[in-house]
């Protein structure tokens, strides 16, 4: 016996599991409440749904060391004091690297540069302070497992970039 | 010793992104999920699972390309998983009786077959059907919503209705 052909448009119109606007809104509120509870269980302060998954800037190893030194030194962060600290962590003279890195970090707004009054003999002293974005970048680097002490071979790259702090 | 940090507005970035994503996509995700589960509790669970996974870990690169399509597909897959799990049979049956449709055995069966057939379809097609039959969108509106061509939507709907008819007549009979 030939089967009667199903009118799919009619069938779907009548039997589609519809949801009223009120139902959708109630469900939306209920699910969001549960999601908020889930959010409270996780530290999402550095996360982003887009890009590389972070809402904090990435740091290379030298940048991490320089920014850490600036952060630790507070308002005493000068080229000299930052370099001294970074030298200890790397076991070699880093003044060139530090100088360039400070410039890069300032450009990326991870630290701010405060220039003191000029004296007769010397150039005005620059002080470096970490910004909120810089602090977030440091937290990211720590989560990623970056360490302050570095093996010497990590630093064999040339220090050739032009000055950025002029 | 670490000192306690005061949360800043930038720490809220993830929550704000999630909130925005949720407000933009919940409705369609829920409707798609409900078309597969046939009941609101499982549909809620399906959508919740999708967002919980977003909270717990970074989504795949497909998410970045088209978040809406990714979320609808994910909701559909979650709904399918729920429907396929053991507890689904009990709950779908219980829920069908709650749906206040005519107490006609044939209608109940038809709805069950529809729900089962929908769970076999491609998520994108179920999204189209949801927009068409739940939200009452025209083909043109569906095309705009999903970033497709009008002709493509018409063709897809035509084909999916044919497939659905076959699935409802012979469950599991389509490869």
XYZ file of C-alpha atoms in Angstrom:
341
model
C 0.000 0.000 0.000
C 1.338 3.416 -0.944
C 2.109 5.639 2.036
C 0.681 9.133 2.146
C 3.409 11.703 1.585
C 4.175 13.772 4.685
C 3.782 17.529 4.316
C 6.950 18.527 6.089
C 6.242 22.240 6.262
C 2.933 21.582 7.932
C 4.368 18.911 10.215
C 7.204 21.104 11.355
C 4.974 24.111 11.880
C 2.718 22.076 14.112
C 5.211 19.929 15.946
C 8.400 21.963 16.182
C 9.410 22.155 19.867
C 8.898 25.893 20.092
C 10.012 28.068 22.970
C 8.126 31.213 23.932
C 10.047 34.436 24.526
C 9.211 34.210 28.241
C 10.592 30.692 28.382
C 13.802 31.749 26.626
C 14.265 34.697 28.969
C 13.641 32.599 32.062
C 16.067 29.950 30.803
C 18.619 32.658 30.010
C 18.473 34.054 33.535
C 18.630 30.623 35.112
C 21.622 29.436 33.074
C 23.515 32.705 33.601
C 23.089 32.331 37.350
C 24.686 28.908 37.169
C 27.467 30.255 34.964
C 28.247 32.988 37.455
C 28.743 30.322 40.094
C 31.085 28.524 37.696
C 32.968 31.756 36.960
C 33.596 32.253 40.674
C 35.504 28.962 40.761
C 38.067 30.131 38.180
C 40.606 32.928 38.053
C 39.783 34.571 34.743
C 41.475 37.882 35.522
C 44.126 37.445 32.820
C 42.040 35.541 30.308
C 40.428 36.585 27.062
C 38.067 34.665 24.814
C 39.814 36.067 21.777
C 43.335 36.443 20.410
C 45.948 34.362 22.184
C 43.608 33.699 25.093
C 45.185 36.285 27.402
C 44.113 39.803 28.293
C 47.701 40.601 29.332
C 50.669 41.289 27.067
C 53.261 38.569 26.406
C 56.853 39.120 27.547
C 60.115 37.785 26.234
C 62.666 36.589 28.786
C 64.697 39.816 28.955
C 61.538 41.886 29.050
C 60.335 39.755 31.951
C 63.570 40.309 33.851
C 63.668 44.048 33.219
C 60.013 44.538 34.100
C 60.424 42.409 37.236
C 63.359 44.576 38.305
C 61.345 47.757 37.701
C 58.473 46.298 39.696
C 60.704 45.233 42.607
C 62.522 48.562 42.724
C 59.327 50.581 42.988
C 60.169 54.292 42.737
C 63.916 53.555 42.768
C 63.994 52.103 39.275
C 66.711 53.780 37.223
C 68.763 52.391 34.344
C 71.596 51.787 36.791
C 69.587 50.011 39.505
C 67.559 47.953 37.010
C 70.716 46.893 35.188
C 72.413 45.897 38.434
C 69.512 43.644 39.331
C 69.214 42.100 35.862
C 72.986 41.509 35.764
C 72.680 39.409 38.920
C 69.941 37.261 37.402
C 71.735 36.714 34.112
C 75.347 36.569 35.338
C 76.601 38.975 32.663
C 76.606 42.658 31.800
C 73.257 43.596 30.402
C 73.290 47.380 30.202
C 72.702 47.486 26.445
C 69.899 44.953 26.565
C 68.314 46.666 29.561
C 68.470 50.087 27.933
C 66.740 48.881 24.770
C 64.244 46.771 26.644
C 63.209 49.672 28.865
C 62.454 51.634 25.704
C 60.424 48.824 24.225
C 58.436 48.327 27.418
C 57.730 52.052 27.632
C 56.477 52.042 24.045
C 54.154 49.199 24.905
C 52.952 51.178 27.938
C 54.042 48.447 30.329
C 56.065 51.008 32.238
C 56.226 54.772 32.486
C 59.308 56.961 32.358
C 59.655 59.953 34.713
C 62.420 62.403 33.895
C 63.950 64.298 36.819
C 65.358 67.854 36.727
C 68.550 68.361 34.691
C 71.761 69.020 36.570
C 74.753 71.008 35.351
C 77.003 68.014 34.650
C 74.728 65.051 34.066
C 71.711 64.279 31.952
C 68.415 64.296 33.830
C 67.799 61.056 35.710
C 65.093 58.826 34.349
C 62.992 56.733 36.688
C 60.895 53.820 35.548
C 57.650 52.656 37.089
C 55.523 49.695 36.211
C 51.977 50.320 34.941
C 48.842 48.257 35.533
C 49.315 46.618 32.126
C 52.913 45.891 33.050
C 51.822 44.251 36.261
C 49.338 42.112 34.368
C 52.037 41.139 31.853
C 54.291 40.073 34.737
C 51.530 37.949 36.244
C 51.017 36.279 32.890
C 54.738 35.572 32.529
C 54.815 33.979 35.984
C 51.831 31.758 35.142
C 53.611 30.771 31.936
C 56.532 29.611 34.059
C 59.133 32.261 33.232
C 61.977 32.463 35.726
C 64.266 35.331 36.661
C 67.519 33.391 36.599
C 68.615 32.575 33.055
C 71.201 30.254 31.594
C 73.964 32.101 29.743
C 73.170 30.597 26.326
C 69.783 32.381 26.349
C 71.545 35.702 26.079
C 73.845 35.037 23.173
C 71.709 37.076 20.789
C 73.204 40.361 19.556
C 72.270 43.687 21.069
C 71.910 45.653 17.847
C 68.688 47.608 18.066
C 68.902 51.373 17.747
C 68.330 53.518 20.793
C 64.683 54.167 21.557
C 65.044 56.346 24.586
C 66.694 59.254 22.841
C 54.889 37.023 50.481
C 52.282 37.967 47.880
C 50.008 40.832 48.808
C 46.332 40.707 47.925
C 45.603 42.503 44.675
C 42.715 44.834 44.200
C 40.802 43.684 41.099
C 40.872 46.181 38.242
C 38.480 46.737 35.366
C 40.847 44.882 33.052
C 40.498 41.819 35.252
C 36.842 41.796 34.203
C 37.657 41.491 30.499
C 36.820 37.802 30.315
C 33.548 38.176 32.197
C 32.501 41.071 30.001
C 33.323 39.148 26.841
C 31.419 36.136 28.108
C 28.452 38.249 29.132
C 28.300 39.874 25.714
C 28.625 36.549 23.945
C 25.903 35.081 26.119
C 23.460 37.907 25.531
C 24.028 37.773 21.773
C 23.786 34.031 21.344
C 21.812 32.439 24.149
C 18.429 32.684 22.449
C 19.407 30.898 19.254
C 21.539 28.349 21.096
C 18.668 27.533 23.422
C 16.160 27.197 20.608
C 18.512 24.971 18.627
C 19.187 22.842 21.705
C 15.505 22.574 22.493
C 14.713 21.455 18.976
C 16.995 18.505 19.612
C 16.230 17.693 23.239
C 12.521 18.472 23.047
C 12.515 19.739 26.616
C 13.661 22.884 28.292
C 15.714 21.370 31.109
C 18.025 19.503 28.779
C 18.205 22.502 26.461
C 19.348 24.647 29.395
C 21.927 22.018 30.340
C 23.224 21.856 26.784
C 23.762 25.610 26.554
C 25.231 25.709 30.035
C 27.731 22.988 29.133
C 28.925 24.987 26.145
C 29.633 28.070 28.247
C 31.161 26.084 31.091
C 33.633 24.638 28.595
C 34.467 28.167 27.456
C 35.131 29.132 31.066
C 37.247 26.071 31.742
C 39.483 26.334 28.688
C 40.279 28.159 25.513
C 37.964 27.285 22.604
C 39.283 25.997 19.291
C 40.314 28.339 16.482
C 36.897 27.833 14.853
C 35.442 29.911 17.650
C 37.535 32.909 16.641
C 36.461 32.615 13.021
C 32.732 32.627 13.672
C 31.611 32.621 17.319
C 27.898 32.378 16.532
C 28.265 29.352 14.263
C 30.655 27.731 16.731
C 28.294 28.221 19.677
C 25.227 26.952 17.818
C 27.108 23.883 16.673
C 28.441 23.302 20.168
C 24.958 23.671 21.679
C 23.588 21.229 19.151
C 26.332 18.715 19.882
C 25.807 19.040 23.614
C 22.077 18.557 23.087
C 22.777 15.462 21.023
C 24.999 14.049 23.727
C 22.288 14.591 26.271
C 19.676 13.015 24.027
C 21.940 10.031 23.460
C 22.726 9.525 27.089
C 20.845 6.970 29.105
C 18.769 9.385 31.108
C 17.345 11.026 28.027
C 14.760 8.373 27.245
C 13.049 8.760 30.590
C 13.099 12.542 30.537
C 12.004 13.014 26.938
C 9.030 10.769 27.521
C 8.140 12.582 30.713
C 8.521 15.937 29.041
C 6.462 15.129 25.996
C 3.556 14.530 28.332
C 4.196 17.948 29.881
C 4.072 19.740 26.594
C 0.323 20.151 26.620
C -0.139 18.864 23.118
C -3.299 16.979 22.249
C -3.422 13.632 23.940
C -3.272 11.952 20.616
C -0.835 9.047 20.530
C 0.092 9.734 16.912
C 1.015 13.318 17.615
C 3.189 12.289 20.521
C 4.940 9.771 18.341
C 5.380 12.297 15.575
C 7.020 14.748 17.940
C 9.282 12.047 19.321
C 10.281 11.025 15.822
C 10.908 14.637 14.898
C 13.137 15.133 17.943
C 15.039 11.950 17.175
C 15.422 12.886 13.509
C 16.686 16.369 14.353
C 19.418 14.915 16.502
C 20.765 13.175 13.395
C 21.060 16.315 11.303
C 23.957 18.684 10.746
C 23.969 21.447 13.405
C 23.971 24.209 10.806
C 20.840 22.773 9.224
C 19.101 22.472 12.588
C 19.974 26.116 13.208
C 18.298 27.008 9.918
C 15.224 24.947 10.763
C 15.060 26.545 14.200
C 15.169 30.018 12.728
C 12.513 29.031 10.170
C 10.041 27.140 12.314
C 10.655 28.448 15.815
C 11.476 32.076 15.111
C 9.477 32.318 11.874
C 12.336 33.813 9.847
C 12.129 34.047 6.070
C 14.877 32.492 3.941
C 16.295 35.970 3.373
C 16.419 36.671 7.121
C 18.074 33.318 7.803
C 20.646 34.059 5.124
C 21.426 37.406 6.766
C 21.600 35.903 10.250
C 23.940 33.096 9.252
C 25.972 34.956 6.666
C 24.792 32.733 3.789
C 23.171 33.426 0.440
C 19.423 33.393 0.052
C 19.651 30.720 -2.626
C 21.933 28.594 -0.465
C 19.465 28.724 2.415
C 16.536 27.785 0.152
C 18.473 24.870 -1.245
C 19.593 23.689 2.172
C 16.081 23.909 3.596
C 14.660 22.024 0.657
C 17.202 19.244 1.062
C 16.985 19.065 4.806
C 13.204 18.769 4.732
C 13.517 15.859 2.336
C 16.093 14.244 4.570
C 13.989 14.883 7.640
C 10.988 13.263 6.040
C 13.043 10.188 5.271
C 14.515 10.097 8.757
C 11.105 10.367 10.349
C 9.773 7.541 8.220
C 12.792 5.271 8.564
C 14.714 6.232 11.709
C 18.403 5.478 11.275
C 17.855 4.615 7.636
C 19.934 7.445 6.206
C 23.674 7.227 5.827
